[in-house]
Amino acid sequence: MTASEGNVGRAPQDFERVLSAASAARAVFEDEHLPALKRVQRFLHSYPTVVPFVVLMMGIVLGLSVNFERFATASNLSTILLQVTIIGILGIAQTLVILTAGIDLSVGVIMVISSVVMGRLGVIDGWPLFIAFPLGLLCGVVFGYLNGILVTRLKMPPFIVTLGTLSIIGALNTWYSQSETVRSSDLEKTAPFLQLMGVPLELFGARIIYGSVLLLVLAGAVWYMLNRTAFGRHIYATGDDPEAAHLAGIHTDRVLLSVYVIAGLISSIAGWVLIGRVGAISPTAGQDANLDSITAVVIGGTSLFGGRGSIVGTLIGALIVGVFRSAVSLAGLDVLWQQFAVGVLIIVAVALDQWIRRVSN
């Protein structure tokens, strides 16, 4: 008799009786039947750049309907790109900070003081340009490092830190520049390199400055960093949940400090583009550009609560600001209605972000 034949008809053992009480339920993997609104909410959570792209298309349609002949011209496209170049570069710096659930109110004044340092050292003081230009970039790095140290070491809120450095850097800018403008003619004679980013290129009838090309290069480099490197994933993780990121082995303070330093460097590069954009160096030019950069980032779909957003969305957000302002201007409305339209877009963008974030909760 075999072992299997001997087991036939025997009573179950005690440990086998337990199995009869076990649940026989099976896991079922079926799609949830969600309402259409919930599906839209989840889709927008997965693809945050869809909303700003749709808004951009709406702005273009608005511009075409208001004044097709003037809006759909190469010259108007050139004007829009010229206006959003500075906003876009500062928006890239601002995006990095906001992804970590912070904010930087000082990117505008860092841009201005960096341009002033480049210009006064290279033109007024007669320093060689290969020294004056890097010192201008270093200026942005130093102030970015200051912001990062105050946030990471003293554990101060980024809003308060950068609000304070906004006033400090603004005062230093006025003191160092002596409220004097470096004229365009002096730049052309002494340091024409500083005006390089304002040199136009002819592309399909549109005049695009080198600064706009630099914007795309910076955007591509930062996009690669955020999406193809470990450091980029650490930025998202730190902004989404810093405690969980720290428990996962991420040095969150080091990430935050690096982000503020990079943002300072990008802001100083924006100072170089600002010189080419204006043609001269003014200590009062572009000081409020930080507000425009925040506008571009928020409208572009980056969450003010950190952990969600993209560089592509920021570029689209900057274009939205330029397109809507152009459409309102071509409609013959007053400038105040441009500010009104941008304000409405900001409120709608933040409200939509709050609604989309409920998916993760």
XYZ file of N, CA and C in Angstrom, residues 65-245:
543
model
N -8.856 86.159 -31.720
C -10.213 86.681 -31.900
C -10.281 88.188 -31.688
N -9.401 88.716 -30.842
C -9.414 90.157 -30.560
C -8.847 90.946 -31.728
N -7.692 90.519 -32.221
C -7.047 91.244 -33.315
C -6.161 90.257 -34.067
N -6.754 89.537 -34.996
C -6.038 88.470 -35.690
C -4.839 89.011 -36.471
N -5.029 90.123 -37.165
C -3.984 90.627 -38.055
C -2.724 91.023 -37.298
N -2.883 91.608 -36.116
C -1.714 92.059 -35.360
C -1.175 90.979 -34.428
N -2.059 90.128 -33.906
C -1.600 89.096 -32.969
C -0.804 88.011 -33.681
N -1.301 87.568 -34.840
C -0.664 86.470 -35.570
C 0.429 86.974 -36.503
N 1.345 87.744 -35.948
C 2.474 88.260 -36.725
C 3.777 87.869 -36.046
N 4.832 87.814 -36.844
C 6.145 87.462 -36.299
C 6.636 88.529 -35.318
N 6.301 89.785 -35.595
C 6.757 90.858 -34.706
C 6.095 90.759 -33.333
N 4.812 90.395 -33.298
C 4.134 90.248 -32.006
C 4.683 89.048 -31.253
N 4.980 87.968 -31.961
C 5.603 86.810 -31.338
C 6.957 87.186 -30.746
N 7.713 87.999 -31.486
C 9.005 88.458 -30.986
C 8.845 89.256 -29.703
N 7.837 90.121 -29.679
C 7.593 90.943 -28.493
C 7.241 90.082 -27.288
N 6.381 89.083 -27.502
C 5.977 88.199 -26.399
C 7.191 87.434 -25.855
N 7.998 86.872 -26.746
C 9.177 86.134 -26.310
C 10.161 87.043 -25.585
N 10.290 88.284 -26.069
C 11.187 89.237 -25.424
C 10.725 89.545 -24.008
N 9.414 89.660 -23.829
C 8.870 89.996 -22.517
C 8.984 88.848 -21.521
N 8.879 87.623 -22.005
C 8.845 86.489 -21.072
C 10.219 85.860 -20.842
N 11.257 86.333 -21.513
C 12.572 85.718 -21.353
C 13.070 85.842 -19.921
N 13.048 87.055 -19.375
C 13.502 87.271 -18.004
C 12.601 86.514 -17.025
N 11.284 86.598 -17.239
C 10.339 85.916 -16.353
C 10.595 84.405 -16.380
N 10.871 83.880 -17.568
C 11.099 82.445 -17.696
C 12.348 81.979 -16.968
N 13.443 82.737 -17.092
C 14.688 82.340 -16.417
C 14.521 82.404 -14.903
N 13.957 83.501 -14.410
C 13.709 83.587 -12.963
C 12.686 82.532 -12.526
N 11.738 82.211 -13.418
C 10.763 81.178 -13.103
C 11.408 79.813 -12.908
N 12.471 79.524 -13.661
C 13.193 78.260 -13.489
C 13.804 78.198 -12.094
N 14.451 79.308 -11.680
C 15.013 79.364 -10.327
C 13.922 79.226 -9.279
N 12.806 79.922 -9.484
C 11.707 79.889 -8.523
C 11.077 78.500 -8.458
N 11.018 77.796 -9.579
C 10.438 76.458 -9.601
C 11.205 75.514 -8.691
N 12.526 75.570 -8.740
C 13.345 74.695 -7.898
C 13.037 74.919 -6.426
N 12.887 76.182 -6.036
C 12.613 76.492 -4.627
C 11.203 76.057 -4.237
N 10.227 76.350 -5.086
C 8.839 76.018 -4.756
C 8.622 74.505 -4.749
N 9.370 73.756 -5.535
C 9.265 72.298 -5.499
C 9.651 71.739 -4.130
N 10.464 72.476 -3.380
C 10.838 72.053 -2.031
C 9.891 72.621 -0.980
N 8.728 73.130 -1.418
C 7.722 73.731 -0.534
C 8.210 75.034 0.080
N 9.126 75.726 -0.609
C 9.595 77.033 -0.168
C 9.177 78.102 -1.141
N 9.751 79.283 -0.978
C 9.517 80.384 -1.905
C 10.685 81.347 -1.783
N 11.041 81.999 -2.867
C 12.174 82.912 -2.874
C 11.729 84.268 -3.401
N 11.594 85.214 -2.488
C 11.182 86.565 -2.857
C 12.358 87.429 -3.286
N 13.556 86.871 -3.274
C 14.742 87.681 -3.540
C 15.349 87.470 -4.918
N 14.759 86.610 -5.755
C 15.380 86.314 -7.046
C 15.488 87.571 -7.918
N 14.513 88.478 -7.811
C 14.548 89.694 -8.622
C 15.696 90.605 -8.247
N 15.892 90.845 -6.945
C 16.973 91.758 -6.524
C 18.333 91.097 -6.693
N 18.401 89.754 -6.574
C 19.666 89.068 -6.860
C 20.040 89.270 -8.327
N 19.067 89.185 -9.205
C 19.306 89.438 -10.621
C 19.849 90.841 -10.843
N 19.223 91.837 -10.205
C 19.610 93.232 -10.423
C 21.005 93.500 -9.878
N 21.286 93.070 -8.640
C 22.589 93.385 -8.057
C 23.711 92.638 -8.782
N 23.424 91.458 -9.323
C 24.431 90.735 -10.108
C 24.772 91.513 -11.370
N 23.758 92.069 -12.031
C 24.015 92.870 -13.233
C 24.784 94.139 -12.885
N 24.479 94.736 -11.737
C 25.178 95.953 -11.314
C 26.643 95.650 -11.009
N 26.907 94.519 -10.355
C 28.291 94.141 -10.049
C 29.074 93.917 -11.328
N 28.497 93.198 -12.281
C 29.169 92.990 -13.565
C 29.494 94.315 -14.239
N 28.497 95.205 -14.287
C 28.656 96.463 -15.015
C 29.612 97.429 -14.348
N 29.501 97.616 -13.050
C 30.362 98.603 -12.372
C 31.812 98.130 -12.323
N 32.020 96.841 -12.092
C 33.396 96.341 -12.083
C 34.011 96.401 -13.477
N 33.223 96.022 -14.495
C 33.767 95.950 -15.846
C 33.850 97.282 -16.563
N 32.974 98.255 -16.208
C 32.919 99.530 -16.931
C 33.429 100.679 -16.066
N 32.844 100.867 -14.904
C 33.207 102.002 -14.042
C 34.589 101.813 -13.424
N 34.845 100.620 -12.850
C 36.112 100.378 -12.168
C 37.206 99.862 -13.092
N 36.868 99.494 -14.311
C 37.881 99.093 -15.285
C 38.486 97.717 -15.065
N 37.813 96.840 -14.350
C 38.326 95.489 -14.145
C 38.213 94.693 -15.446
N 39.127 93.734 -15.657
C 38.993 92.864 -16.839
C 37.668 92.109 -16.799
N 37.072 91.932 -17.951
C 35.750 91.329 -18.006
C 35.773 89.865 -17.563
N 36.890 89.175 -17.768
C 36.947 87.769 -17.355
C 36.995 87.631 -15.828
N 37.155 88.758 -15.135
C 37.063 88.763 -13.675
C 35.716 89.340 -13.237
N 35.306 90.429 -13.880
C 34.063 91.105 -13.481
C 32.837 90.220 -13.710
N 32.799 89.521 -14.840
C 31.627 88.698 -15.151
C 31.455 87.531 -14.173
N 32.514 86.735 -13.905
C 32.332 85.658 -12.908
C 31.999 86.175 -11.514
N 32.522 87.357 -11.149
C 32.199 87.907 -9.837
C 30.717 88.269 -9.742
N 30.144 88.696 -10.852
C 28.707 88.959 -10.877
C 27.902 87.684 -10.663
N 28.360 86.581 -11.318
C 27.694 85.296 -11.112
C 27.899 84.794 -9.680
N 29.110 85.023 -9.159
C 29.403 84.606 -7.790
C 28.526 85.342 -6.788
N 28.181 86.568 -7.120
C 27.304 87.359 -6.261
C 25.975 86.637 -6.046
N 25.405 86.113 -7.113
C 24.153 85.375 -6.993
C 24.312 84.105 -6.179
N 25.439 83.423 -6.339
C 25.695 82.194 -5.579
C 25.787 82.493 -4.087
N 26.479 83.589 -3.739
C 26.652 83.954 -2.328
C 25.311 84.258 -1.666
N 24.478 85.038 -2.341
C 23.181 85.370 -1.752
C 22.261 84.154 -1.705
N 22.361 83.279 -2.692
C 21.603 82.038 -2.642
C 22.052 81.159 -1.478
N 23.369 81.126 -1.255
C 23.916 80.369 -0.126
C 23.435 80.957 1.199
N 23.377 82.286 1.285
C 22.876 82.948 2.494
C 21.427 82.539 2.766
N 20.599 82.560 1.736
C 19.204 82.127 1.906
C 19.126 80.680 2.381
N 19.933 79.818 1.770
C 19.905 78.404 2.118
C 20.373 78.134 3.541
N 21.415 78.840 3.980
C 21.926 78.656 5.338
C 20.882 79.075 6.371
N 20.226 80.205 6.132
C 19.216 80.681 7.075
C 18.032 79.721 7.150
N 17.684 79.112 6.028
C 16.550 78.182 6.008
C 16.910 76.859 6.660
N 18.111 76.342 6.384
C 18.471 75.003 6.863
C 19.052 75.003 8.273
N 19.892 75.979 8.591
C 20.549 75.972 9.902
C 19.680 76.592 10.988
N 19.056 77.705 10.689
C 18.228 78.377 11.688
C 16.773 77.925 11.644
N 16.442 77.075 10.649
C 15.087 76.535 10.511
C 14.031 77.644 10.419
N 14.373 78.695 9.717
C 13.442 79.800 9.529
C 12.581 79.561 8.298
N 11.336 80.045 8.285
C 10.477 79.883 7.102
C 11.086 80.591 5.886
N 11.081 79.939 4.732
C 11.660 80.557 3.524
C 11.040 81.905 3.191
N 9.742 82.066 3.436
C 9.089 83.341 3.137
C 9.722 84.465 3.951
N 9.938 84.247 5.249
C 10.518 85.277 6.108
C 11.973 85.542 5.742
N 12.715 84.454 5.488
C 14.138 84.605 5.138
C 14.312 85.442 3.880
N 13.609 85.070 2.820
C 13.801 85.765 1.546
C 13.152 87.151 1.547
N 12.148 87.358 2.403
C 11.604 88.706 2.565
C 12.651 89.610 3.202
N 13.395 89.073 4.171
C 14.464 89.844 4.786
C 15.615 90.103 3.836
N 16.058 89.076 3.111
C 17.166 89.285 2.169
C 16.746 90.161 0.990
N 15.455 90.173 0.684
C 14.955 91.104 -0.339
C 15.278 92.541 0.045
N 15.011 92.898 1.286
C 15.294 94.261 1.748
C 16.794 94.498 1.879
N 17.525 93.502 2.382
C 18.977 93.658 2.569
C 19.682 93.846 1.231
N 19.386 92.970 0.284
C 20.049 93.048 -1.020
C 19.628 94.318 -1.748
N 18.358 94.709 -1.602
C 17.905 95.952 -2.225
C 18.658 97.161 -1.701
N 18.896 97.190 -0.382
C 19.659 98.296 0.201
C 21.113 98.274 -0.269
N 21.722 97.077 -0.299
C 23.103 96.962 -0.786
C 23.205 97.375 -2.245
N 22.203 97.053 -3.026
C 22.190 97.431 -4.439
C 22.175 98.950 -4.607
N 21.336 99.614 -3.836
C 21.270 101.084 -3.905
C 22.584 101.702 -3.454
N 23.170 101.153 -2.381
C 24.438 101.693 -1.863
C 25.576 101.479 -2.854
N 25.695 100.262 -3.387
C 26.817 99.956 -4.268
C 26.699 100.673 -5.609
N 25.498 100.711 -6.158
C 25.305 101.342 -7.474
C 25.296 102.857 -7.395
N 25.124 103.409 -6.176
C 24.998 104.859 -5.985
C 23.856 105.434 -6.830
N 22.878 104.573 -7.110
C 21.698 104.940 -7.910
C 22.071 105.477 -9.279
N 23.202 105.032 -9.810
C 23.675 105.472 -11.124
C 23.460 104.366 -12.152
N 23.102 104.770 -13.349
C 22.904 103.837 -14.453
C 24.143 103.795 -15.331
N 24.586 102.594 -15.677
C 25.689 102.440 -16.635
C 25.101 102.517 -18.027
N 25.497 103.523 -18.770
C 24.862 103.792 -20.056
C 25.219 102.743 -21.114
N 24.337 102.642 -22.088
C 24.519 101.670 -23.163
C 25.779 101.967 -23.973
N 26.039 103.236 -24.216
C 27.223 103.608 -25.002
C 28.511 103.209 -24.285
N 28.543 103.343 -22.964
C 29.733 102.935 -22.205
C 29.921 101.429 -22.247
N 28.821 100.702 -22.206
C 28.912 99.247 -22.304
C 29.441 98.813 -23.662
N 28.977 99.471 -24.717
C 29.423 99.118 -26.068
C 30.918 99.340 -26.238
N 31.456 100.383 -25.613
C 32.882 100.686 -25.749
C 33.752 99.780 -24.892
N 33.297 99.506 -23.660
C 34.154 98.837 -22.680
C 33.861 97.351 -22.531
N 32.585 96.992 -22.464
C 32.219 95.593 -22.181
C 31.047 95.152 -23.040
N 31.237 95.049 -24.362
C 30.123 94.638 -25.232
C 29.636 93.216 -24.962
N 30.484 92.394 -24.327
C 30.091 91.019 -24.016
C 28.862 90.987 -23.107
N 28.744 91.978 -22.237
C 27.619 92.012 -21.317
C 26.289 92.256 -22.037
N 26.346 92.781 -23.249
C 25.136 93.026 -24.027
C 24.822 91.887 -25.003
N 25.617 90.810 -24.937
C 25.498 89.730 -25.914
C 24.115 89.109 -25.925
N 23.500 88.935 -24.751
C 22.203 88.268 -24.679
C 21.070 89.091 -25.301
N 21.347 90.339 -25.652
C 20.335 91.165 -26.300
C 20.468 91.216 -27.808
N 21.463 90.531 -28.362
C 21.670 90.509 -29.812
C 20.555 89.680 -30.455
N 19.854 90.228 -31.460
C 18.717 89.500 -32.053
C 19.138 88.507 -33.129
N 18.331 87.462 -33.247
C 18.478 86.480 -34.312
C 17.210 86.500 -35.163
N 17.364 86.376 -36.488
C 16.222 86.311 -37.383
C 15.817 84.855 -37.574
N 14.580 84.505 -37.177
C 14.095 83.133 -37.308
C 12.667 83.155 -37.831
N 12.507 82.791 -39.101
C 11.192 82.787 -39.756
C 10.500 84.139 -39.638
N 11.288 85.184 -39.789
C 10.736 86.530 -39.738
C 10.612 87.117 -38.355
N 10.839 86.300 -37.323
C 10.758 86.782 -35.941
C 12.161 87.103 -35.428
N 12.249 88.135 -34.604
C 13.525 88.535 -34.013
C 13.585 87.958 -32.596
N 14.485 86.997 -32.418
C 14.641 86.323 -31.127
C 16.038 86.626 -30.602
N 16.115 87.124 -29.384
C 17.420 87.463 -28.822
C 18.116 86.209 -28.306
N 19.434 86.310 -28.128
C 20.199 85.189 -27.599
C 19.724 84.797 -26.201
N 19.184 85.768 -25.462
C 18.678 85.470 -24.131
C 17.561 84.449 -24.153
N 16.726 84.477 -25.185
C 15.649 83.493 -25.309
C 16.214 82.101 -25.584
N 17.292 82.053 -26.359
C 17.955 80.770 -26.612
C 18.558 80.228 -25.318
N 19.177 81.127 -24.526
C 19.745 80.723 -23.250
C 18.657 80.210 -22.309
N 17.477 80.822 -22.362
C 16.343 80.352 -21.561
C 16.036 78.889 -21.867
N 15.987 78.538 -23.139
C 15.698 77.153 -23.525
C 16.810 76.209 -23.090
N 18.057 76.669 -23.178
C 19.192 75.833 -22.751
C 19.114 75.560 -21.248
N 18.860 76.612 -20.470
C 18.738 76.452 -19.018
C 17.566 75.540 -18.669
N 16.440 75.745 -19.367
C 15.263 74.918 -19.106
C 15.566 73.443 -19.397
N 16.256 73.176 -20.489
C 16.614 71.797 -20.822
C 17.541 71.174 -19.791
N 18.529 71.950 -19.332
C 19.479 71.434 -18.339
C 18.786 71.131 -17.010
N 17.927 72.046 -16.553
C 17.232 71.839 -15.274
C 16.198 70.721 -15.403
N 15.525 70.634 -16.558
C 14.586 69.533 -16.776
C 15.300 68.195 -16.669
N 16.475 68.095 -17.281
C 17.250 66.848 -17.209
C 17.635 66.546 -15.769
N 18.052 67.564 -15.036
C 18.448 67.370 -13.644
C 17.285 66.855 -12.794
N 16.091 67.430 -13.009
C 14.931 67.049 -12.203
C 14.395 65.666 -12.553
N 14.499 65.279 -13.809
C 13.844 64.058 -14.264
C 14.785 62.897 -14.535
N 16.083 63.149 -14.605
C 17.001 62.074 -14.973
C 18.134 61.880 -13.966
N 18.120 62.588 -12.850
C 19.180 62.435 -11.864
C 18.588 62.136 -10.491
N 19.407 61.539 -9.632
C 18.966 61.256 -8.264
C 18.711 62.545 -7.491
N 19.532 63.565 -7.752
C 19.343 64.842 -7.058
C 17.975 65.438 -7.366
N 17.545 65.309 -8.602
C 16.222 65.814 -8.974
C 15.106 65.100 -8.240
N 15.229 63.766 -8.113
C 14.215 63.019 -7.367
C 14.247 63.384 -5.894
N 15.422 63.714 -5.375
C 15.539 64.146 -3.977
C 14.835 65.479 -3.760
N 14.875 66.356 -4.756
C 14.180 67.640 -4.653
C 12.681 67.407 -4.527
N 12.136 66.559 -5.390
C 10.701 66.257 -5.323
C 10.345 65.608 -3.983
N 11.167 64.667 -3.539
C 10.883 63.965 -2.292
C 10.935 64.909 -1.098
N 11.895 65.811 -1.095
C 12.019 66.766 0.011
C 10.807 67.692 0.065
N 10.329 68.111 -1.076
C 9.172 68.995 -1.090
C 7.879 68.279 -0.759
N 7.783 67.016 -1.144
C 6.543 66.273 -0.915
C 6.376 65.888 0.549
N 7.427 65.360 1.161
C 7.379 64.965 2.569
C 8.805 64.931 3.112
N 9.278 66.019 3.707
C 10.680 66.081 4.166
C 11.021 65.036 5.218
N 10.076 64.708 6.113
C 10.362 63.721 7.149
C 10.550 62.334 6.534
N 9.677 61.977 5.609
C 9.817 60.683 4.940
C 11.101 60.634 4.117
N 11.438 61.752 3.460
C 12.676 61.803 2.676
C 13.894 61.630 3.575
